[in-house]
């Protein structure tokens, strides 16, 4: 999808929205599968976002400064018997971009975007 | 590890092959984590192995175009600095190491082969033996080295404006090759030496102009 400069794609808005919601609910950080499941539940979609689509978007958003990530300590994953996770967090720039993007969508469509009703603290 | 997980893992290995090691390792680890999380979540939800495989397979197939686009973007972003370096040769006039490797190897091989021919020719001359290598072959190789050397010198000067480093090495290598196979004529080696010196000097000037 071609976009205008500075405009977020729907999947990026969705990731930011879901990620912020997870952070508000106490998950300080989230991994790829978790945010994909959250997005699917919020949108009522039967399928999760495809691997390629999701991780391409996450990488692009991190490069743009909308997200930041770190790799989990391998010992934690090993202790839990699973591969280590890459943990993401929505940045302040990401939260601002979501707010700006949502305003644009509301004014364009005349209705609030689903999942935008909740408002919580902006992450540091 | 299920069959579908192995399939996805192999696909990730395939499209990340050739990338920088950290980039490759990160993408593989991230997908491995996702596969494990989805498998665990579906098991916890009481889904069958078949449903899990279908769900994972669907995510994999739907994401293939984006995997390929991501890969293409990684490649082009990695190649862009290389292309810029080639367009703007480095200040020392020798260009990037990669652009020099092939012509340098070619020049070294050419000079080495010419050197061996000269040594064999001298042994034969000193010992007054019958030819170790049939004369026809020796003459053909000798002529090939001479013509090849002169051609390389011309080509080196022709491409020097675009790639000064590679041009200098090809021109010098060619001139030295021609010099080695005509060493007893005195004049060609002197001319070749002058040509080599001029090629390097001209390449440095072109590179400096390109960098400024």
mmCIF file of C-alpha atoms in Angstrom:
data_model
loop_
_atom_site.group_PDB
_atom_site.id
_atom_site.type_symbol
_atom_site.label_atom_id
_atom_site.label_comp_id
_atom_site.label_asym_id
_atom_site.label_seq_id
_atom_site.Cartn_x
_atom_site.Cartn_y
_atom_site.Cartn_z
ATOM 1 C CA UNK A 1 0.000 0.000 0.000
ATOM 2 C CA UNK A 2 1.395 3.387 -0.946
ATOM 3 C CA UNK A 3 1.240 5.994 1.769
ATOM 4 C CA UNK A 4 1.733 9.701 2.133
ATOM 5 C CA UNK A 5 4.717 10.887 4.144
ATOM 6 C CA UNK A 6 4.036 10.694 7.863
ATOM 7 C CA UNK A 7 0.761 8.826 7.427
ATOM 8 C CA UNK A 8 0.415 5.551 9.298
ATOM 9 C CA UNK A 9 -0.899 2.433 7.620
ATOM 10 C CA UNK A 10 -3.960 0.724 9.129
ATOM 11 C CA UNK A 11 -1.807 -2.151 10.401
ATOM 12 C CA UNK A 12 0.542 0.313 12.097
ATOM 13 C CA UNK A 13 -2.352 2.087 13.785
ATOM 14 C CA UNK A 14 -3.692 -1.270 14.833
ATOM 15 C CA UNK A 15 -0.343 -2.382 16.294
ATOM 16 C CA UNK A 16 0.074 0.872 18.196
ATOM 17 C CA UNK A 17 -3.467 0.720 19.475
ATOM 18 C CA UNK A 18 -3.206 -2.894 20.587
ATOM 19 C CA UNK A 19 0.263 -2.392 22.025
ATOM 20 C CA UNK A 20 -0.779 0.638 24.051
ATOM 21 C CA UNK A 21 -3.807 -1.206 25.316
ATOM 22 C CA UNK A 22 -1.613 -4.106 26.445
ATOM 23 C CA UNK A 23 0.690 -1.663 28.198
ATOM 24 C CA UNK A 24 -2.259 -0.009 29.943
ATOM 25 C CA UNK A 25 -3.450 -3.391 31.134
ATOM 26 C CA UNK A 26 -0.135 -4.067 32.822
ATOM 27 C CA UNK A 27 2.025 -5.713 30.146
ATOM 28 C CA UNK A 28 5.025 -3.460 30.208
ATOM 29 C CA UNK A 29 6.181 -4.942 26.917
ATOM 30 C CA UNK A 30 4.670 -7.245 24.340
ATOM 31 C CA UNK A 31 5.987 -9.769 21.842
ATOM 32 C CA UNK A 32 4.905 -10.277 18.243
ATOM 33 C CA UNK A 33 2.442 -13.103 18.770
ATOM 34 C CA UNK A 34 0.829 -11.334 21.732
ATOM 35 C CA UNK A 35 0.128 -8.175 19.774
ATOM 36 C CA UNK A 36 -1.115 -10.212 16.807
ATOM 37 C CA UNK A 37 -3.587 -12.021 19.057
ATOM 38 C CA UNK A 38 -4.674 -8.767 20.656
ATOM 39 C CA UNK A 39 -5.268 -7.212 17.236
ATOM 40 C CA UNK A 40 -7.237 -10.228 16.110
ATOM 41 C CA UNK A 41 -9.436 -10.155 19.219
ATOM 42 C CA UNK A 42 -10.082 -6.432 18.917
ATOM 43 C CA UNK A 43 -10.946 -6.651 15.228
ATOM 44 C CA UNK A 44 -12.919 -9.864 15.644
ATOM 45 C CA UNK A 45 -10.764 -11.434 12.942
ATOM 46 C CA UNK A 46 -10.581 -15.198 12.619
ATOM 47 C CA UNK A 47 -6.983 -15.164 11.511
ATOM 48 C CA UNK A 48 -3.945 -13.616 13.099
ATOM 49 C CA UNK A 49 -1.865 -11.183 11.078
ATOM 50 C CA UNK A 50 0.546 -13.097 8.831
ATOM 51 C CA UNK A 51 4.116 -13.547 10.010
ATOM 52 C CA UNK A 52 5.636 -11.603 7.137
ATOM 53 C CA UNK A 53 3.153 -8.728 7.404
ATOM 54 C CA UNK A 54 3.440 -8.440 11.172
ATOM 55 C CA UNK A 55 7.208 -8.539 11.531
ATOM 56 C CA UNK A 56 7.804 -6.341 8.536
ATOM 57 C CA UNK A 57 5.516 -3.731 10.091
ATOM 58 C CA UNK A 58 7.117 -4.083 13.530
ATOM 59 C CA UNK A 59 10.590 -3.617 12.061
ATOM 60 C CA UNK A 60 9.504 -0.607 10.027
ATOM 61 C CA UNK A 61 7.852 0.968 13.054
ATOM 62 C CA UNK A 62 10.915 0.440 15.191
ATOM 63 C CA UNK A 63 13.076 2.087 12.544
ATOM 64 C CA UNK A 64 10.625 4.994 12.533
ATOM 65 C CA UNK A 65 10.912 5.320 16.322
ATOM 66 C CA UNK A 66 7.284 4.370 16.973
ATOM 67 C CA UNK A 67 8.335 1.242 18.855
ATOM 68 C CA UNK A 68 11.420 0.154 20.678
ATOM 69 C CA UNK A 69 12.461 -3.419 21.295
ATOM 70 C CA UNK A 70 14.881 -5.560 23.230
ATOM 71 C CA UNK A 71 15.612 -9.235 23.336
ATOM 72 C CA UNK A 72 14.547 -11.070 26.442
ATOM 73 C CA UNK A 73 17.269 -12.608 28.596
ATOM 74 C CA UNK A 74 17.756 -16.092 27.088
ATOM 75 C CA UNK A 75 17.822 -17.568 30.589
ATOM 76 C CA UNK A 76 14.205 -16.509 31.137
ATOM 77 C CA UNK A 77 13.070 -18.248 27.978
ATOM 78 C CA UNK A 78 15.141 -21.314 28.765
ATOM 79 C CA UNK A 79 13.671 -21.500 32.263
ATOM 80 C CA UNK A 80 10.165 -21.353 30.784
ATOM 81 C CA UNK A 81 11.063 -23.973 28.165
ATOM 82 C CA UNK A 82 10.457 -21.706 25.172
ATOM 83 C CA UNK A 83 12.492 -19.589 22.703
ATOM 84 C CA UNK A 84 13.410 -16.130 23.922
ATOM 85 C CA UNK A 85 11.065 -13.339 22.976
ATOM 86 C CA UNK A 86 11.656 -10.022 21.310
ATOM 87 C CA UNK A 87 9.833 -7.547 23.484
ATOM 88 C CA UNK A 88 8.363 -4.354 22.062
ATOM 89 C CA UNK A 89 7.158 -1.186 23.682
ATOM 90 C CA UNK A 90 5.251 1.744 22.190
ATOM 91 C CA UNK A 91 7.318 4.917 22.430
ATOM 92 C CA UNK A 92 6.060 8.394 23.141
ATOM 93 C CA UNK A 93 6.401 9.139 19.428
ATOM 94 C CA UNK A 94 4.303 6.054 18.722
ATOM 95 C CA UNK A 95 1.573 7.158 21.116
ATOM 96 C CA UNK A 96 1.535 10.621 19.582
ATOM 97 C CA UNK A 97 1.418 9.192 16.068
ATOM 98 C CA UNK A 98 -1.509 7.004 17.072
ATOM 99 C CA UNK A 99 -3.361 9.977 18.534
ATOM 100 C CA UNK A 100 -2.712 12.043 15.415
ATOM 101 C CA UNK A 101 -3.628 9.129 13.145
ATOM 102 C CA UNK A 102 -6.822 8.424 15.042
ATOM 103 C CA UNK A 103 -7.901 12.057 14.868
ATOM 104 C CA UNK A 104 -7.395 11.924 11.127
ATOM 105 C CA UNK A 105 -9.489 8.791 10.847
ATOM 106 C CA UNK A 106 -12.250 10.194 13.047
ATOM 107 C CA UNK A 107 -12.482 13.413 11.080
ATOM 108 C CA UNK A 108 -12.343 11.557 7.778
ATOM 109 C CA UNK A 109 -14.963 8.995 8.669
ATOM 110 C CA UNK A 110 -17.068 11.014 11.074
ATOM 111 C CA UNK A 111 -16.932 8.199 13.609
ATOM 112 C CA UNK A 112 -14.397 7.153 16.212
ATOM 113 C CA UNK A 113 -12.132 4.263 15.327
ATOM 114 C CA UNK A 114 -13.027 1.051 17.186
ATOM 115 C CA UNK A 115 -10.715 0.548 20.139
ATOM 116 C CA UNK A 116 -9.985 4.245 20.416
ATOM 117 C CA UNK A 117 -12.542 4.992 23.110
ATOM 118 C CA UNK A 118 -10.156 4.086 25.914
ATOM 119 C CA UNK A 119 -7.624 6.649 26.897
ATOM 120 C CA UNK A 120 -4.828 5.957 29.311
ATOM 121 C CA UNK A 121 -1.456 7.264 30.306
ATOM 122 C CA UNK A 122 1.012 7.894 27.538
ATOM 123 C CA UNK A 123 4.110 5.767 27.959
ATOM 124 C CA UNK A 124 7.343 7.486 28.843
ATOM 125 C CA UNK B 1 8.579 -29.442 16.260
ATOM 126 C CA UNK B 2 5.680 -30.096 13.904
ATOM 127 C CA UNK B 3 5.925 -30.426 10.142
ATOM 128 C CA UNK B 4 4.379 -27.008 9.541
ATOM 129 C CA UNK B 5 6.764 -25.388 12.018
ATOM 130 C CA UNK B 6 9.677 -27.045 10.254
ATOM 131 C CA UNK B 7 8.328 -25.819 6.914
ATOM 132 C CA UNK B 8 8.013 -22.237 8.143
ATOM 133 C CA UNK B 9 11.449 -22.391 9.769
ATOM 134 C CA UNK B 10 13.000 -23.601 6.520
ATOM 135 C CA UNK B 11 11.240 -20.852 4.611
ATOM 136 C CA UNK B 12 12.637 -18.254 7.015
ATOM 137 C CA UNK B 13 16.100 -19.763 6.592
ATOM 138 C CA UNK B 14 15.691 -19.510 2.843
ATOM 139 C CA UNK B 15 14.626 -15.887 2.604
ATOM 140 C CA UNK B 16 17.086 -14.682 5.220
ATOM 141 C CA UNK B 17 20.044 -16.497 3.638
ATOM 142 C CA UNK B 18 22.819 -14.124 2.690
ATOM 143 C CA UNK B 19 21.778 -11.325 5.031
ATOM 144 C CA UNK B 20 24.033 -9.942 7.742
ATOM 145 C CA UNK B 21 24.384 -12.530 10.501
ATOM 146 C CA UNK B 22 22.660 -10.460 13.200
ATOM 147 C CA UNK B 23 19.758 -9.547 10.920
ATOM 148 C CA UNK B 24 19.356 -13.179 9.883
ATOM 149 C CA UNK B 25 19.555 -14.502 13.442
ATOM 150 C CA UNK B 26 17.060 -11.956 14.745
ATOM 151 C CA UNK B 27 14.429 -12.710 12.128
ATOM 152 C CA UNK B 28 14.825 -16.460 12.601
ATOM 153 C CA UNK B 29 14.627 -16.171 16.383
ATOM 154 C CA UNK B 30 11.579 -13.932 16.206
ATOM 155 C CA UNK B 31 9.653 -16.313 13.963
ATOM 156 C CA UNK B 32 10.742 -19.301 16.068
ATOM 157 C CA UNK B 33 9.353 -17.527 19.125
ATOM 158 C CA UNK B 34 6.090 -16.707 17.337
ATOM 159 C CA UNK B 35 5.649 -20.305 16.182
ATOM 160 C CA UNK B 36 6.193 -21.591 19.685
ATOM 161 C CA UNK B 37 3.800 -19.041 21.226
ATOM 162 C CA UNK B 38 1.052 -19.794 18.729
ATOM 163 C CA UNK B 39 1.463 -23.543 19.168
ATOM 164 C CA UNK B 40 1.317 -23.193 22.954
ATOM 165 C CA UNK B 41 -1.688 -20.836 22.827
ATOM 166 C CA UNK B 42 -3.648 -23.184 20.589
ATOM 167 C CA UNK B 43 -2.777 -26.191 22.712
ATOM 168 C CA UNK B 44 -3.954 -24.295 25.794
ATOM 169 C CA UNK B 45 -7.195 -23.454 23.963
ATOM 170 C CA UNK B 46 -7.702 -27.160 23.281
ATOM 171 C CA UNK B 47 -7.262 -26.871 19.510
ATOM 172 C CA UNK B 48 -6.225 -29.962 17.607
ATOM 173 C CA UNK B 49 -2.892 -30.363 15.893
ATOM 174 C CA UNK B 50 -4.600 -30.093 12.506
ATOM 175 C CA UNK B 51 -6.280 -26.776 13.374
ATOM 176 C CA UNK B 52 -2.976 -25.446 14.682
ATOM 177 C CA UNK B 53 -1.175 -26.493 11.513
ATOM 178 C CA UNK B 54 -3.852 -24.833 9.382
ATOM 179 C CA UNK B 55 -3.668 -21.612 11.383
ATOM 180 C CA UNK B 56 0.120 -21.467 11.262
ATOM 181 C CA UNK B 57 0.187 -22.455 7.595
ATOM 182 C CA UNK B 58 -2.346 -19.740 6.747
ATOM 183 C CA UNK B 59 -0.285 -17.074 8.505
ATOM 184 C CA UNK B 60 2.831 -18.283 6.767
ATOM 185 C CA UNK B 61 1.355 -18.353 3.256
ATOM 186 C CA UNK B 62 -0.405 -15.000 3.628
ATOM 187 C CA UNK B 63 2.849 -13.396 4.727
ATOM 188 C CA UNK B 64 5.089 -14.688 1.933
ATOM 189 C CA UNK B 65 4.723 -11.571 -0.271
ATOM 190 C CA UNK B 66 5.703 -9.406 2.709
ATOM 191 C CA UNK B 67 8.610 -11.732 3.533
ATOM 192 C CA UNK B 68 9.903 -11.288 0.002
ATOM 193 C CA UNK B 69 9.330 -7.525 0.071
ATOM 194 C CA UNK B 70 11.166 -7.307 3.413
ATOM 195 C CA UNK B 71 14.028 -9.320 1.993
ATOM 196 C CA UNK B 72 14.209 -7.150 -1.127
ATOM 197 C CA UNK B 73 14.233 -4.004 1.019
ATOM 198 C CA UNK B 74 17.047 -5.397 3.184
ATOM 199 C CA UNK B 75 19.059 -6.214 0.096
ATOM 200 C CA UNK B 76 18.565 -2.851 -1.563
ATOM 201 C CA UNK B 77 19.295 -0.908 1.614
ATOM 202 C CA UNK B 78 22.453 -2.957 2.061
ATOM 203 C CA UNK B 79 23.528 -2.448 -1.547
ATOM 204 C CA UNK B 80 22.872 1.290 -1.667
ATOM 205 C CA UNK B 81 26.063 2.288 0.215
ATOM 206 C CA UNK B 82 28.039 -0.089 -2.035
ATOM 207 C CA UNK B 83 26.591 1.546 -5.139
ATOM 208 C CA UNK B 84 27.324 4.994 -3.764
ATOM 209 C CA UNK B 85 30.901 3.977 -3.030
ATOM 210 C CA UNK B 86 31.266 2.740 -6.597
ATOM 211 C CA UNK B 87 29.844 5.983 -8.003
ATOM 212 C CA UNK B 88 32.085 8.080 -5.755
ATOM 213 C CA UNK B 89 35.445 6.370 -5.535
ATOM 214 C CA UNK B 90 37.363 6.705 -2.311
ATOM 215 C CA UNK B 91 39.871 9.518 -1.908
ATOM 216 C CA UNK B 92 42.900 7.248 -2.150
ATOM 217 C CA UNK B 93 41.903 6.351 -5.697
ATOM 218 C CA UNK B 94 41.717 2.619 -5.192
ATOM 219 C CA UNK B 95 37.932 2.273 -4.868
ATOM 220 C CA UNK B 96 36.329 -0.395 -2.719
ATOM 221 C CA UNK B 97 38.226 -3.597 -1.982
ATOM 222 C CA UNK B 98 35.437 -5.652 -3.534
ATOM 223 C CA UNK B 99 35.644 -3.826 -6.859
ATOM 224 C CA UNK B 100 39.388 -4.390 -6.942
ATOM 225 C CA UNK B 101 39.476 -8.063 -6.022
ATOM 226 C CA UNK B 102 38.619 -9.558 -9.426
ATOM 227 C CA UNK B 103 40.901 -7.415 -11.617
ATOM 228 C CA UNK B 104 43.710 -7.715 -9.084
ATOM 229 C CA UNK B 105 43.415 -11.507 -9.066
ATOM 230 C CA UNK B 106 43.336 -11.524 -12.863
ATOM 231 C CA UNK B 107 46.433 -9.358 -13.090
ATOM 232 C CA UNK B 108 48.318 -11.492 -10.552
ATOM 233 C CA UNK B 109 47.438 -14.698 -12.405
ATOM 234 C CA UNK B 110 48.424 -13.180 -15.745
ATOM 235 C CA UNK B 111 51.789 -11.986 -14.468
ATOM 236 C CA UNK B 112 52.404 -15.317 -12.698
ATOM 237 C CA UNK B 113 51.677 -17.345 -15.834
ATOM 238 C CA UNK B 114 53.871 -15.042 -17.876
ATOM 239 C CA UNK B 115 56.640 -15.432 -15.297
ATOM 240 C CA UNK B 116 56.437 -19.237 -15.462
ATOM 241 C CA UNK B 117 56.626 -19.106 -19.244
ATOM 242 C CA UNK B 118 59.720 -16.936 -19.074
ATOM 243 C CA UNK B 119 61.405 -19.271 -16.581
ATOM 244 C CA UNK B 120 60.644 -22.323 -18.740
ATOM 245 C CA UNK B 121 61.896 -20.509 -21.825
ATOM 246 C CA UNK B 122 65.135 -19.598 -20.038
ATOM 247 C CA UNK B 123 65.740 -23.128 -18.761
ATOM 248 C CA UNK B 124 65.322 -24.426 -22.284
ATOM 249 C CA UNK B 125 67.659 -21.767 -23.621
ATOM 250 C CA UNK B 126 70.373 -22.316 -20.992
ATOM 251 C CA UNK B 127 70.252 -26.103 -21.211
ATOM 252 C CA UNK B 128 69.835 -26.060 -24.991
ATOM 253 C CA UNK B 129 67.226 -28.772 -24.633
ATOM 254 C CA UNK B 130 64.480 -29.733 -26.928
ATOM 255 C CA UNK B 131 61.347 -27.886 -26.030
ATOM 256 C CA UNK B 132 59.647 -29.126 -22.839
ATOM 257 C CA UNK B 133 56.427 -27.568 -24.016
ATOM 258 C CA UNK B 134 55.607 -27.886 -27.727
ATOM 259 C CA UNK B 135 56.658 -24.700 -29.502
ATOM 260 C CA UNK B 136 53.238 -24.159 -31.051
ATOM 261 C CA UNK B 137 51.585 -24.091 -27.621
ATOM 262 C CA UNK B 138 54.307 -21.872 -26.179
ATOM 263 C CA UNK B 139 53.955 -19.437 -29.062
ATOM 264 C CA UNK B 140 50.176 -19.399 -28.800
ATOM 265 C CA UNK B 141 50.277 -18.713 -25.078
ATOM 266 C CA UNK B 142 52.972 -16.087 -25.576
ATOM 267 C CA UNK B 143 50.908 -14.335 -28.237
ATOM 268 C CA UNK B 144 47.796 -14.654 -26.077
ATOM 269 C CA UNK B 145 49.568 -13.037 -23.139
ATOM 270 C CA UNK B 146 50.851 -10.229 -25.339
ATOM 271 C CA UNK B 147 47.524 -9.499 -27.014
ATOM 272 C CA UNK B 148 45.645 -10.010 -23.730
ATOM 273 C CA UNK B 149 48.006 -7.679 -21.919
ATOM 274 C CA UNK B 150 47.660 -4.934 -24.501
ATOM 275 C CA UNK B 151 43.887 -5.367 -24.579
ATOM 276 C CA UNK B 152 43.699 -5.206 -20.778
ATOM 277 C CA UNK B 153 45.765 -2.021 -20.819
ATOM 278 C CA UNK B 154 43.351 -0.425 -23.282
ATOM 279 C CA UNK B 155 40.268 -1.605 -21.388
ATOM 280 C CA UNK B 156 41.752 -0.381 -18.108
ATOM 281 C CA UNK B 157 42.195 3.119 -19.457
ATOM 282 C CA UNK B 158 38.713 3.081 -21.011
ATOM 283 C CA UNK B 159 36.918 2.191 -17.757
ATOM 284 C CA UNK B 160 39.111 4.376 -15.596
ATOM 285 C CA UNK B 161 36.759 7.350 -15.741
ATOM 286 C CA UNK B 162 33.974 5.272 -14.142
ATOM 287 C CA UNK B 163 36.025 2.999 -11.886
ATOM 288 C CA UNK B 164 39.480 4.474 -11.343
ATOM 289 C CA UNK B 165 40.764 1.777 -8.961
ATOM 290 C CA UNK B 166 39.769 -1.178 -11.106
ATOM 291 C CA UNK B 167 40.870 0.634 -14.266
ATOM 292 C CA UNK B 168 44.332 1.309 -12.853
ATOM 293 C CA UNK B 169 44.845 -2.295 -11.823
ATOM 294 C CA UNK B 170 43.625 -3.725 -15.147
ATOM 295 C CA UNK B 171 45.750 -1.273 -17.147
ATOM 296 C CA UNK B 172 48.853 -1.858 -15.009
ATOM 297 C CA UNK B 173 48.370 -5.626 -14.906
ATOM 298 C CA UNK B 174 47.960 -5.728 -18.683
ATOM 299 C CA UNK B 175 51.012 -3.584 -19.309
ATOM 300 C CA UNK B 176 53.175 -5.637 -16.940
ATOM 301 C CA UNK B 177 51.990 -8.886 -18.530
ATOM 302 C CA UNK B 178 52.974 -7.601 -21.965
ATOM 303 C CA UNK B 179 56.289 -6.448 -20.495
ATOM 304 C CA UNK B 180 57.128 -9.822 -18.951
ATOM 305 C CA UNK B 181 56.592 -11.731 -22.212
ATOM 306 C CA UNK B 182 58.703 -9.228 -24.168
ATOM 307 C CA UNK B 183 61.371 -8.596 -21.541
ATOM 308 C CA UNK B 184 64.316 -9.216 -23.871
ATOM 309 C CA UNK B 185 63.243 -6.393 -26.170
ATOM 310 C CA UNK B 186 64.062 -3.818 -23.454
ATOM 311 C CA UNK B 187 61.779 -1.077 -24.842
ATOM 312 C CA UNK B 188 58.360 -2.730 -24.167
ATOM 313 C CA UNK B 189 59.097 -3.285 -20.447
ATOM 314 C CA UNK B 190 60.160 0.350 -20.086
ATOM 315 C CA UNK B 191 57.005 1.526 -21.868
ATOM 316 C CA UNK B 192 54.916 -0.823 -19.720
ATOM 317 C CA UNK B 193 56.463 0.573 -16.563
ATOM 318 C CA UNK B 194 55.693 4.116 -17.677
ATOM 319 C CA UNK B 195 52.131 3.105 -18.603
ATOM 320 C CA UNK B 196 51.588 1.534 -15.168
ATOM 321 C CA UNK B 197 52.868 4.616 -13.427
ATOM 322 C CA UNK B 198 50.653 6.843 -15.580
ATOM 323 C CA UNK B 199 47.598 4.603 -14.999
ATOM 324 C CA UNK B 200 47.913 4.839 -11.216
ATOM 325 C CA UNK B 201 48.534 8.601 -11.369
ATOM 326 C CA UNK B 202 45.533 9.182 -13.626
ATOM 327 C CA UNK B 203 43.297 6.960 -11.465
ATOM 328 C CA UNK B 204 44.235 8.920 -8.344
ATOM 329 C CA UNK B 205 43.418 12.189 -10.055
ATOM 330 C CA UNK B 206 40.057 10.889 -11.310
ATOM 331 C CA UNK B 207 39.220 9.509 -7.887
ATOM 332 C CA UNK B 208 40.070 12.794 -6.213
ATOM 333 C CA UNK B 209 37.871 14.643 -8.719
ATOM 334 C CA UNK B 210 35.029 12.159 -8.122
ATOM 335 C CA UNK B 211 35.257 12.539 -4.355
ATOM 336 C CA UNK B 212 35.322 16.341 -4.354
#
